[in-house]
XYZ file of C-alpha atoms in Angstrom:
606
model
C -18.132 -20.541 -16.501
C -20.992 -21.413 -13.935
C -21.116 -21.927 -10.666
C -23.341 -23.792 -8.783
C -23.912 -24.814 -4.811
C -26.092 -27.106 -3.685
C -27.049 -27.646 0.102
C -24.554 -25.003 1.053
C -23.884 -24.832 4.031
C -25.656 -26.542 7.253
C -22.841 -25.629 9.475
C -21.800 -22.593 9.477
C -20.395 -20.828 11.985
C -19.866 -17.249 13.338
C -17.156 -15.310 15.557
C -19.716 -14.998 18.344
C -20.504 -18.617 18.919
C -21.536 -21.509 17.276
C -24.793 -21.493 15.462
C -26.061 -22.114 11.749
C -25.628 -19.079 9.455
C -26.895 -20.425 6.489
C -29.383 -23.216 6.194
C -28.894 -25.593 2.938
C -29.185 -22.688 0.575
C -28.699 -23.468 -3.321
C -27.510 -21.542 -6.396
C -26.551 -21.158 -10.013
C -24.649 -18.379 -11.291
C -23.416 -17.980 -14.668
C -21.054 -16.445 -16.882
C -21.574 -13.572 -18.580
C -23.560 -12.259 -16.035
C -23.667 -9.576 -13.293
C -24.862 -11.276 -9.710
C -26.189 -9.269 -6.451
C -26.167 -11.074 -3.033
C -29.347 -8.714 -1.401
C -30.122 -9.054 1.468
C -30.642 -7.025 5.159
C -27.150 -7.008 7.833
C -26.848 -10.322 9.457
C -28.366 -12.133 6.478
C -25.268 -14.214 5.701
C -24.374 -12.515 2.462
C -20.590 -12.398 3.701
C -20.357 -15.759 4.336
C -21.856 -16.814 1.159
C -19.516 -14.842 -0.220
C -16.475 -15.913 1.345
C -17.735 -19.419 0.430
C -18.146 -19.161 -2.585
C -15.027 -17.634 -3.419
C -13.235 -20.249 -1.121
C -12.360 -17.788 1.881
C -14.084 -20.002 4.398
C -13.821 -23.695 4.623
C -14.443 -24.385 8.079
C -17.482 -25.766 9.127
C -18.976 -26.028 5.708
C -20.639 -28.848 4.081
C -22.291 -29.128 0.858
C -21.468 -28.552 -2.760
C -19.869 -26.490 -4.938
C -19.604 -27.269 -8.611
C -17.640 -25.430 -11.668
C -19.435 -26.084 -14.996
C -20.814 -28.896 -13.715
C -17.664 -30.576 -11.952
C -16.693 -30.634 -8.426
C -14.239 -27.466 -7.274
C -11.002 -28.361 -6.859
C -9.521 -25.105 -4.691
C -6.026 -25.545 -6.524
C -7.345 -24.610 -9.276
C -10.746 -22.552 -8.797
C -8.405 -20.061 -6.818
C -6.185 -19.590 -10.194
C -9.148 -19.485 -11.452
C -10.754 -16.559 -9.457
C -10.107 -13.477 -7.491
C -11.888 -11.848 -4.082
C -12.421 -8.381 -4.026
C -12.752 -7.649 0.031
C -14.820 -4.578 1.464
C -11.622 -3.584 3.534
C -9.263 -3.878 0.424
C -6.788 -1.270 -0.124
C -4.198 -0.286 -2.265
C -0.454 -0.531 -1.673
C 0.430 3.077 -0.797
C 3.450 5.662 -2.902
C 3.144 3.504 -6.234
C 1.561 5.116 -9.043
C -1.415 3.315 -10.745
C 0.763 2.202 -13.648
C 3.627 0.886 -11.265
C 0.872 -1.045 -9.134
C -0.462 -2.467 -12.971
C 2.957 -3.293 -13.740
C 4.150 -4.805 -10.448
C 0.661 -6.997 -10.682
C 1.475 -8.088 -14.502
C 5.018 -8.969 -13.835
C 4.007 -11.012 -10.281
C 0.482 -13.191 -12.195
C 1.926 -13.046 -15.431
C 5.234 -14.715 -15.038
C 7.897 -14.680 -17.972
C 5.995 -15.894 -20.587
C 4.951 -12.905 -21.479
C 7.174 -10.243 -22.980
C 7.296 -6.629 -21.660
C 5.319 -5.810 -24.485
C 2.469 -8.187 -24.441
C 2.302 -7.104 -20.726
C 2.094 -3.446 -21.760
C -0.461 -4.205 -24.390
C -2.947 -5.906 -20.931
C -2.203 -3.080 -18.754
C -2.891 -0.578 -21.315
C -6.193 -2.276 -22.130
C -7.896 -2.740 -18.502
C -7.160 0.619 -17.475
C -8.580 1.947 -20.790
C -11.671 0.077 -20.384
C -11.772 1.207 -16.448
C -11.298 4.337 -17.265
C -8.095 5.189 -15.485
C -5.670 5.633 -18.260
C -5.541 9.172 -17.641
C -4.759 8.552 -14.234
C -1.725 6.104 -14.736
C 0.739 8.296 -13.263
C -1.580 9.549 -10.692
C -0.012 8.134 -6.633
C -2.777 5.928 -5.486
C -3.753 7.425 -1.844
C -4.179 10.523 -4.343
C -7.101 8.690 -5.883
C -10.708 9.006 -5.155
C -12.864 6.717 -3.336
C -14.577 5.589 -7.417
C -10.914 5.599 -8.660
C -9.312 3.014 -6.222
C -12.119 0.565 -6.410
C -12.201 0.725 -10.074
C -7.975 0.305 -9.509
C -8.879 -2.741 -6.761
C -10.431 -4.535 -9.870
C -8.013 -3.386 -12.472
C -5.258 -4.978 -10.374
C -7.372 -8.632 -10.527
C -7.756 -8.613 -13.392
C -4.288 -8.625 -15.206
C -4.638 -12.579 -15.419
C -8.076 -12.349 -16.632
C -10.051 -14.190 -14.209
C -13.218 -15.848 -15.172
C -15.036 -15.374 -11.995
C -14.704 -12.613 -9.444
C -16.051 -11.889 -6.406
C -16.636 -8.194 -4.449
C -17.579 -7.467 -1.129
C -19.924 -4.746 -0.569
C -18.032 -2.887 -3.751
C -20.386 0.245 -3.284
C -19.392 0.877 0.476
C -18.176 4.440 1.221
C -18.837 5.729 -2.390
C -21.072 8.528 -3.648
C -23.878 7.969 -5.961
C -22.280 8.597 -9.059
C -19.280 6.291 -7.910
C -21.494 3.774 -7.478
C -22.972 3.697 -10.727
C -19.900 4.151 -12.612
C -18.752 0.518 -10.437
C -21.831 -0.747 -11.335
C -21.453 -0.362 -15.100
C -18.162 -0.974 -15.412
C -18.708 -4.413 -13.093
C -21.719 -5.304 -15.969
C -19.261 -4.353 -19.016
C -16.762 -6.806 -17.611
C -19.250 -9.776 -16.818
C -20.179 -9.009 -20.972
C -16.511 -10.300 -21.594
C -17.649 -13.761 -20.226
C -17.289 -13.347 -16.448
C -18.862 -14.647 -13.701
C -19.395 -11.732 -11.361
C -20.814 -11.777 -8.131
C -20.902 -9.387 -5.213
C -22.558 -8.393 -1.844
C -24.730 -5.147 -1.859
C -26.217 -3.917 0.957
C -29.440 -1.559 -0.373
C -28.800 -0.740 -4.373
C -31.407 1.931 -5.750
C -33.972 1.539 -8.310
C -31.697 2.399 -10.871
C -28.593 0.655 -9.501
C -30.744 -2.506 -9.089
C -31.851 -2.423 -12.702
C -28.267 -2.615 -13.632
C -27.617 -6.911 -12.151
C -28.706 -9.521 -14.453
C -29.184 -11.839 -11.615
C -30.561 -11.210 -7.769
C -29.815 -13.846 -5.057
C -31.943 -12.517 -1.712
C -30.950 -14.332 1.806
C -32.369 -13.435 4.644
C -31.914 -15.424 8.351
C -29.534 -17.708 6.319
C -32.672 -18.592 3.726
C -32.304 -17.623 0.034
C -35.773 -16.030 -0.648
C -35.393 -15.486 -4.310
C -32.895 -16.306 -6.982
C -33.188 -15.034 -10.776
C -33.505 -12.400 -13.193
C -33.955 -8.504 -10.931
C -36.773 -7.823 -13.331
C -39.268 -10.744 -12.121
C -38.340 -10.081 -8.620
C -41.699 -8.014 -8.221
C -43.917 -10.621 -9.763
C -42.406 -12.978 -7.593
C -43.321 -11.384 -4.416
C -47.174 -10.517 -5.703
C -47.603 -14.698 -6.103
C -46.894 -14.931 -1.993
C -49.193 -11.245 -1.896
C -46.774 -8.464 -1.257
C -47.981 -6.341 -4.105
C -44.914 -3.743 -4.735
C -46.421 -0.204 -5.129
C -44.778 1.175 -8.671
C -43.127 4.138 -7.309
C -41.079 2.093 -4.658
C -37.987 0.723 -5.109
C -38.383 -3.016 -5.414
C -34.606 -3.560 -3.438
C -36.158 -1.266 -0.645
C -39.543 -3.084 -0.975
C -38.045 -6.885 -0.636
C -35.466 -5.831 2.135
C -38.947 -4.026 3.960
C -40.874 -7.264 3.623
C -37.944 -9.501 4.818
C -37.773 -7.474 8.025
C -40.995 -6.317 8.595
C -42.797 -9.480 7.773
C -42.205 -12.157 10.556
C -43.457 -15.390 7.877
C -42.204 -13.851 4.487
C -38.762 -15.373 4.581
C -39.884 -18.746 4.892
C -42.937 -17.879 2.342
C -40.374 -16.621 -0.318
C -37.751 -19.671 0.473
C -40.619 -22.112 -0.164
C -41.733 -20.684 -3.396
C -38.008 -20.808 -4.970
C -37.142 -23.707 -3.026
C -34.009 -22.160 -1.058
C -32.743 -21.635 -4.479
C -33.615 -24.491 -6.276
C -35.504 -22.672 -8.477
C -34.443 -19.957 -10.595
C -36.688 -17.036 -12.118
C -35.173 -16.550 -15.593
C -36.083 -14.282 -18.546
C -37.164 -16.139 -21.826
C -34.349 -14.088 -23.813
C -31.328 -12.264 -22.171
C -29.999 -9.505 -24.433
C -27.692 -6.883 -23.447
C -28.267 -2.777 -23.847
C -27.569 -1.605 -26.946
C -28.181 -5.025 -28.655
C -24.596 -6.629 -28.427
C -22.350 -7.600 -26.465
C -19.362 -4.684 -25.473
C -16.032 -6.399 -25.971
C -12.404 -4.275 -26.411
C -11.110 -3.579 -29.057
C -8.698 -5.611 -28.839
C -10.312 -8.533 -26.868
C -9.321 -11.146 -29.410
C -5.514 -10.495 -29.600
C -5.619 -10.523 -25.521
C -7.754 -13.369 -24.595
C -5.469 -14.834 -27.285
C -2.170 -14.538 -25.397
C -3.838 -15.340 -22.247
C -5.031 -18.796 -23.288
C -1.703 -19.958 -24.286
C -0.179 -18.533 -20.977
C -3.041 -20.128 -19.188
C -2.738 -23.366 -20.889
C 1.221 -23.409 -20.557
C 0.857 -23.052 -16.779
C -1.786 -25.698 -16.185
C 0.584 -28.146 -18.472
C 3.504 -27.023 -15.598
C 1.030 -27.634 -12.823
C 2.658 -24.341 -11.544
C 1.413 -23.351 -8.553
C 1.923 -19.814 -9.064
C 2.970 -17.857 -11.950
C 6.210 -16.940 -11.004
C 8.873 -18.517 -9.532
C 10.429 -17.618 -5.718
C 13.219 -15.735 -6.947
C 11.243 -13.823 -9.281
C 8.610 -13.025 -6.530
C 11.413 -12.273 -4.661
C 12.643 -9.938 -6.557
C 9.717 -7.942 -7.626
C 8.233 -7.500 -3.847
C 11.876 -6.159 -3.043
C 11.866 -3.882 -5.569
C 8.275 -2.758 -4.427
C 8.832 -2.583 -1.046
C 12.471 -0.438 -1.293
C 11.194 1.855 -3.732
C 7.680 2.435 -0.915
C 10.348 2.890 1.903
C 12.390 5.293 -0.585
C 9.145 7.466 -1.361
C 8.171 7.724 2.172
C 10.094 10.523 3.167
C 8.120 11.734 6.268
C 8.506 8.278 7.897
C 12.382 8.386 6.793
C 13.021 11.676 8.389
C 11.155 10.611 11.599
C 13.466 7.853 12.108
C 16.774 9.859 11.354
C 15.767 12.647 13.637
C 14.620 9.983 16.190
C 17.962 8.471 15.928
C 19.817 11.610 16.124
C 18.164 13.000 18.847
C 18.734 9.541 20.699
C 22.314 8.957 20.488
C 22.763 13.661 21.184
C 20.662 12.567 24.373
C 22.562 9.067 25.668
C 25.875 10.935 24.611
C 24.696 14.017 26.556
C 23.596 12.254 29.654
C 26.855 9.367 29.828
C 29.175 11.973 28.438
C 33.007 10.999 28.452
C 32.577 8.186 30.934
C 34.024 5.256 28.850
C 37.455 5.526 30.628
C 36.633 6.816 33.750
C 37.579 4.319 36.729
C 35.508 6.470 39.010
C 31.612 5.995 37.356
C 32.338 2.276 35.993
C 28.662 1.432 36.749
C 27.300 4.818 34.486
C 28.981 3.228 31.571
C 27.373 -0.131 32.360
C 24.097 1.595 32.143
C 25.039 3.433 29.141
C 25.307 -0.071 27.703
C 21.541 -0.326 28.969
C 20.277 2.017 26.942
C 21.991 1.492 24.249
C 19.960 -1.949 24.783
C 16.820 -0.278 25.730
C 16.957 1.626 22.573
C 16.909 -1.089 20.101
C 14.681 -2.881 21.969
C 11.771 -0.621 21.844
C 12.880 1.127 18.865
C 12.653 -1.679 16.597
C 10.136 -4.150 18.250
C 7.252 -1.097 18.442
C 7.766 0.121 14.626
C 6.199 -3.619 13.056
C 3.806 -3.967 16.162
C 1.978 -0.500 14.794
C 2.970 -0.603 10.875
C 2.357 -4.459 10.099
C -1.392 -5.210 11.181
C -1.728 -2.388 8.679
C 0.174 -3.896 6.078
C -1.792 -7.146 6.806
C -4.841 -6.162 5.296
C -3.015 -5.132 1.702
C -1.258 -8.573 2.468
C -4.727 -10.792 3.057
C -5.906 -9.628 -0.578
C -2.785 -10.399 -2.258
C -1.865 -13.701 -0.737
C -5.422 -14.984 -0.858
C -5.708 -13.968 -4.988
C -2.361 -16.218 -5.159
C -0.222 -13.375 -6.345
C 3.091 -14.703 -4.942
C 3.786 -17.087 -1.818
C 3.941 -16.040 1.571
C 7.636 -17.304 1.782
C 8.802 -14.731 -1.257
C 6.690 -11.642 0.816
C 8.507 -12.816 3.693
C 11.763 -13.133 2.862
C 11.787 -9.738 1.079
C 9.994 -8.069 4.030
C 13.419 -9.078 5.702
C 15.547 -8.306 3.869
C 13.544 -4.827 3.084
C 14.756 -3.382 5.864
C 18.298 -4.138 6.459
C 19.632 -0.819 4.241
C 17.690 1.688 6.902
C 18.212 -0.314 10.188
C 22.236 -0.668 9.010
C 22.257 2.966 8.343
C 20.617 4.628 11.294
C 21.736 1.847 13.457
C 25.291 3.046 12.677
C 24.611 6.807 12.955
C 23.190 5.854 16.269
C 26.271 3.894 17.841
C 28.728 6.128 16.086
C 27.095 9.667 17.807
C 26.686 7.581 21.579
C 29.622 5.494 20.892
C 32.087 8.664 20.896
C 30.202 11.251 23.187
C 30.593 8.886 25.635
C 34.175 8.550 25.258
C 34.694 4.851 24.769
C 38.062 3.453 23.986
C 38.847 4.886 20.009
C 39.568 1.417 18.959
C 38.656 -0.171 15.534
C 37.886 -3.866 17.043
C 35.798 -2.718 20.019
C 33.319 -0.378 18.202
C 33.038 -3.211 15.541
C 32.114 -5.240 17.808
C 30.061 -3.429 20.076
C 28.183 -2.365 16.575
C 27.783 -5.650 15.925
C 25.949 -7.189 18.740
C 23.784 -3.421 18.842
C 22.331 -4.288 15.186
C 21.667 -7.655 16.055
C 19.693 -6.662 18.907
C 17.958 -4.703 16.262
C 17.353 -6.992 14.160
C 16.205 -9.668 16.384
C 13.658 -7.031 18.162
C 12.387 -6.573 15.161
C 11.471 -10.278 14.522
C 9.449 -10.036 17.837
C 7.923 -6.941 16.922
C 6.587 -9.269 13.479
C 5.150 -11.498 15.945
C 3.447 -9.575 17.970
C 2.249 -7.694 14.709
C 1.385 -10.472 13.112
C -0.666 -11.870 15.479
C -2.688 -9.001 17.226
C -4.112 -5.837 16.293
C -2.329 -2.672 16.638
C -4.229 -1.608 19.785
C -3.854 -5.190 21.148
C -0.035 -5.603 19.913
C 0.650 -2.002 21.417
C 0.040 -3.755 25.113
C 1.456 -6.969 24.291
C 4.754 -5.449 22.732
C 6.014 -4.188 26.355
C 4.275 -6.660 28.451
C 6.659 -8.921 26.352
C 9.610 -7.118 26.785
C 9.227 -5.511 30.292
C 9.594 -9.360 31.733
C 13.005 -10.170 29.500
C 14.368 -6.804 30.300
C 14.066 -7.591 33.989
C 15.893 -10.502 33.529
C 18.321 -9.290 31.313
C 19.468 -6.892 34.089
C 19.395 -9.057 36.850
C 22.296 -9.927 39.200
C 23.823 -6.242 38.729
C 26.089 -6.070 42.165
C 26.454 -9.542 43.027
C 27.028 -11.842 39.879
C 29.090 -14.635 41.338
C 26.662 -15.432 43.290
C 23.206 -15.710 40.653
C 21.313 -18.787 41.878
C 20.951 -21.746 39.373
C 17.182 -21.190 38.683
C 17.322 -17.634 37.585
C 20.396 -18.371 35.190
C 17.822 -20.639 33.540
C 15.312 -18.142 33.570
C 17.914 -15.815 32.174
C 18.801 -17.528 29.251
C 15.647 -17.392 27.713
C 15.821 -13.303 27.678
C 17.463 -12.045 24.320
C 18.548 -8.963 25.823
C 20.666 -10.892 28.239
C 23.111 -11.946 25.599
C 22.854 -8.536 23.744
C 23.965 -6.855 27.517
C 26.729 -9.643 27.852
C 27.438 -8.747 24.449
C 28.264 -4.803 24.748
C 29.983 -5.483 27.435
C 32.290 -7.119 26.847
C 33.223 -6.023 23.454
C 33.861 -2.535 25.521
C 35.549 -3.808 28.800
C 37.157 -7.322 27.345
C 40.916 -7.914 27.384
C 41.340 -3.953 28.516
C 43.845 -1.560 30.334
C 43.134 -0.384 33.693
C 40.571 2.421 33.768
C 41.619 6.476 34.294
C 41.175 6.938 37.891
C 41.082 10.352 39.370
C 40.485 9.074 43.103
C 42.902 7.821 45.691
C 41.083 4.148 44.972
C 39.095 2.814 41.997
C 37.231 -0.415 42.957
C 36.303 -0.927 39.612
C 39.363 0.516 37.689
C 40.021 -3.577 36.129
C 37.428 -4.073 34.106
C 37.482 -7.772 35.502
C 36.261 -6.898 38.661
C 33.046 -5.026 37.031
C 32.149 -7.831 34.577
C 32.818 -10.356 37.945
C 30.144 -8.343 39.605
C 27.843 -8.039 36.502
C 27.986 -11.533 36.370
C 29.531 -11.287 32.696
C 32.996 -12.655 33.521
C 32.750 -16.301 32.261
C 30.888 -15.104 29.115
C 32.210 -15.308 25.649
C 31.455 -12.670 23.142
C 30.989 -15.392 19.538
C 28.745 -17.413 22.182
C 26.945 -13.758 22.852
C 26.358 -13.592 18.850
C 25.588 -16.776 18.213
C 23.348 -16.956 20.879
C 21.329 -13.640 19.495
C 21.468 -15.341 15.807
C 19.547 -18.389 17.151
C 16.934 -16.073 18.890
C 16.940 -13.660 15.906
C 15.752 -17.010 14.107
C 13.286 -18.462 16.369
C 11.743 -14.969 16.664
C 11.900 -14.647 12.343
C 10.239 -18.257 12.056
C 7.845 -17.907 14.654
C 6.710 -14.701 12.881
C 6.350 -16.486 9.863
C 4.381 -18.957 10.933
C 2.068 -16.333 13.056
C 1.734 -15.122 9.800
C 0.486 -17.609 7.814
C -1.864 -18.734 10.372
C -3.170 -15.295 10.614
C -3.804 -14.886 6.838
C -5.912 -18.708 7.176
C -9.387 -17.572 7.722
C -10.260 -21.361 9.562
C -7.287 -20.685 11.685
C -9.269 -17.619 13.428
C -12.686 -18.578 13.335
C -11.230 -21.563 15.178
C -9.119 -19.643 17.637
C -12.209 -16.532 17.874
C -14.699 -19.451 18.578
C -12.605 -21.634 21.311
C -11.726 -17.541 23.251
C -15.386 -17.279 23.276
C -16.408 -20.471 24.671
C -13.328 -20.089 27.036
C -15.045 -16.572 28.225
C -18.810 -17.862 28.318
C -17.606 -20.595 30.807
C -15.707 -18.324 32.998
């Protein structure tokens, strides 16, 4: 399969402002062959890249043409998969389970267990982690979880592949053993094409095919071993114990006029440098042993899903399924995280119990137990709106390589991301509000802690949802100040009119509706003082011995607990869809070179 851009791209544009990364470049790369983007930092081999493998839209014109048609993106991304420099691996899943779980998610149900065996079996024999197929994969080395990066892609046998800067972070050896096992693949008919930032002499010896760019020119495109002749017909005579990746990355920074020298001679990439006869080490071509059997099965699945124009290989429920699966049996595994949160919760609901300790009756201290409600509040709040505002931007990055390879929809990863964590937040939840719930001596009735438990996991779940949008949309150090800047504001309001709630003006009822935590307060509330005796009173004179006269005062009186819940499922929904949506605009590169360019211009005008 080749691929081939022409006039790519005039308008490119980077995070810092706009100007023209690349400028009309043009290429051809083929299949069966192993392609290196060289070039110095700020070349635009990134952006190529990303265009290329259909990462970057935005600002783009030109051509890009698959054996000799134009790309449709449908398809081409079914088609192809992106390797990124940040990639990493989904953590407490075992290479084999991570094979599996990537077989049964881009293979669909076509294929038997079996046949699905048979392909996992095969790639990680030919990438040389067999052995390791029951080895965790943060226990894998730097080598190992690249080589597993590319394993993973290729379970549906894509025909072209693109890595970014594959060789980052890896040792010499590493790097070689990549190298080789990236050429061995592209002998199996692949298109393969990655970044590398300074390969050595022996590394560089290794790519069939060398595509320089330097200040957003392509200086040289062909075979690596006419790469030196090339640069002796514009006069910069490599010596022959210099490293001709070295020498052409010297002479492109060095030499003020050689970019524009080199980009004239090949015609930014018009012209290609080929060798009269490309043969292989060794004399033939290294195939699997059982390459036949598998490309076989695969060209009857792929046929069978282009005939369903299927847009992915699954369906929803399936995806569903799977990611659950996944994602339960990570939270299972992660004990130290586990144990965190049941201490945390423990320690919690000793410490409110502790502090508000048998004051759920008393007639005396009416306005303790309101505040006891408070907490309870407060600790859902930032309990569960902080754990996805530090966790998710993490999980993002595993999430971008997925989504972007077309391994399952963002509405299946969602929806079991939701329901993922119901089983812990249900469980600790309830440990919580049973500990504080009877430490502070609240009325032993059935109805009333049901009910108070009720609107306490809702406020859970519903922080939560924020705590996805704020994750979702800003980094961990940014989402770490936006998280309570967010919540300090609806808290505030949320507590407002304490002392004097007949009397809340008009306005700030508005302005209170909008705060979640308002209806979660109201909530508690009144599922512990609603339709209740008079209060134990030790003193001559209880003011607030009817619970009326403290939810009068509260400003809770005329509330309605269903109205309460209701109103918390609504918000619980907004927060859930708006977090989708942050989401999905987040994983759309456009999206943020759009919203990173318009910040910048807003900041240079300041």
């Amino acid at each position: 399969m080749a691929l081939t851009s022409s006039a790519l791209p005039p308008n490119a544009i980077n995070y810092r402002g706009e100007r023209r990364i690349l400028h009309n470049v043009s290429g051809e790369f083929r299949s069966g062959e192993l392609t290196c983007i060289l070039g110095p930092s700020g070349a635009g081999k990134s952006t190529l890249l990303n265009i290329l493998a259909g990462y970057t839209s935005n600002g783009v014109n030109g051509r890009i043409s698959v054996n000799g048609q134009a790309r449709e993106m449908r398809v081409f991304k079914k088609l192809s998969s992106y390797i990124m420099q940040d990639d990493l691996l989904q953590p407490r899943l075992t290479v084999g389970e991570s094979m599996k779980i990537a077989a049964d998610l881009k293979l669909g149900k076509e294929l038997g267990d079996a046949e699905k065996e048979l392909i996992v079996e095969e790639i990680l024999q030919t990438i040389g982690l067999w052995q390791h197929r029951d080895t965790m994969s943060q226990h894998l080395s730097g080598g190992q979880s690249k080589r597993l990066s590319v394993a993973l892609e290729l379970v549906n046998n894509p025909p072209i592949m693109f890595l970014d800067e594959p060789t980052t972070g890896l040792d010499v050896v590493s790097i070689r053993q990549l190298v080789v096992l990236l050429r061995l693949l592209s002998r199996q008919g692949r298109t393969i094409i990655c970044t590398v930032h300074q390969p050595s002499a022996s590394l560089f010896t290794l790519f069939d095919r060398v595509y320089v760019l330097s200040r957003g020119l392509c200086c040289y495109q062909g075979a690596s071993p006419l790469l030196v002749p090339f640069l002796t017909e514009i006069g910069h005579i490599c010596p022959v114990t210099h490293n001709p990746a070295d020498f052409v990355l010297e002479t492109l920074v060095s030499t003020t006029e050689a970019p524009a020298q080199m980009s004239e001679l090949c015609q930014n990439g018009k012209l290609c440098r080929d060798l009269d006869k490309m043969t292989s080490r060794g004399g033939r071509k290294p195939v699997l042993h059982s390459d036949d059997s598998i490309q076989r099965i695969f060209v009857e699945h792929v046929a069978k899903e282009q005939l369903l124009r299927m847009e992915f290989a699954t369906t929803f429920l399936s995806q569903f399924w799977i990611l659950l699966k996944r994602m339960m049996l990570q939270t299972r595994r992660n004990s130290t995280a586990l144990w965190i949160q049941l201490i945390h919760h423990i320690l919690a609901a000793v410490l409110l119990g502790g502090i508000f300790y048998q004051i759920g009756n008393d007639g005396t201290t009416p306005i303790a137990n309101f505040k006891f409600c408070i907490s309870c509040l407060v600790f859902f709040m930032y309990t569960y709106v902080m754990i996805p505002v530090l966790l998710f931007p993490m999980e993002m990055r595993m999430l971008r390589r997925e989504y972007f390879n077309r391994w399952y929809s963002l509405k299946a990863y969602y929806a079991a991301l939701t329901i993922s964590s119901v089983p812990v937040m249900l469980s600790l939840g309830m440990l919580f509000l049973t500990i504080s719930y009877v430490m502070s001596g609240q009325l032993m009735e059935l109805d009333r802690f049901v009910l108070f438990s009720i609107v306490g996991l809702l406020t859970g779940f519903c922080s939560e949802g924020l705590g996805l949008l704020v994750g979702s949309t800003f980094s961990v150090t940014n989402g770490s100040i936006v998280g309570p800047a967010t919540l300090a504001p609806l808290l505030a309001l949320c507590c407002y009119g304490m002392g004097f709630g007949k009397f809340i003006e008009p306005f700030m009822k508005i302005l209170m509706s909008v705060s979640y935590l308002r209806y979660a307060l109201s909530g508690l509330c009144l599922a512990i003082y609603n339709k209740r005796p008079l209060m134990e009173c030790d003193d001559i004179f209880c003011v607030y011995s009817d619970p009326k006269l403290l939810l009068r005062d509260v400003g809770i009186m005329n509330d309605n607990y269903i109205l309460q819940i209701v109103a918390l499922v609504i918000f619980t929904a907004i927060h859930r869809i708006s977090a989708y949506f942050a989401l999905r605009y987040r994983l759309t590169s456009e999206f943020t070179s759009k919203f990173m360019t318009y910040i910048s211009k807003f900041l240079k005008h300041r």
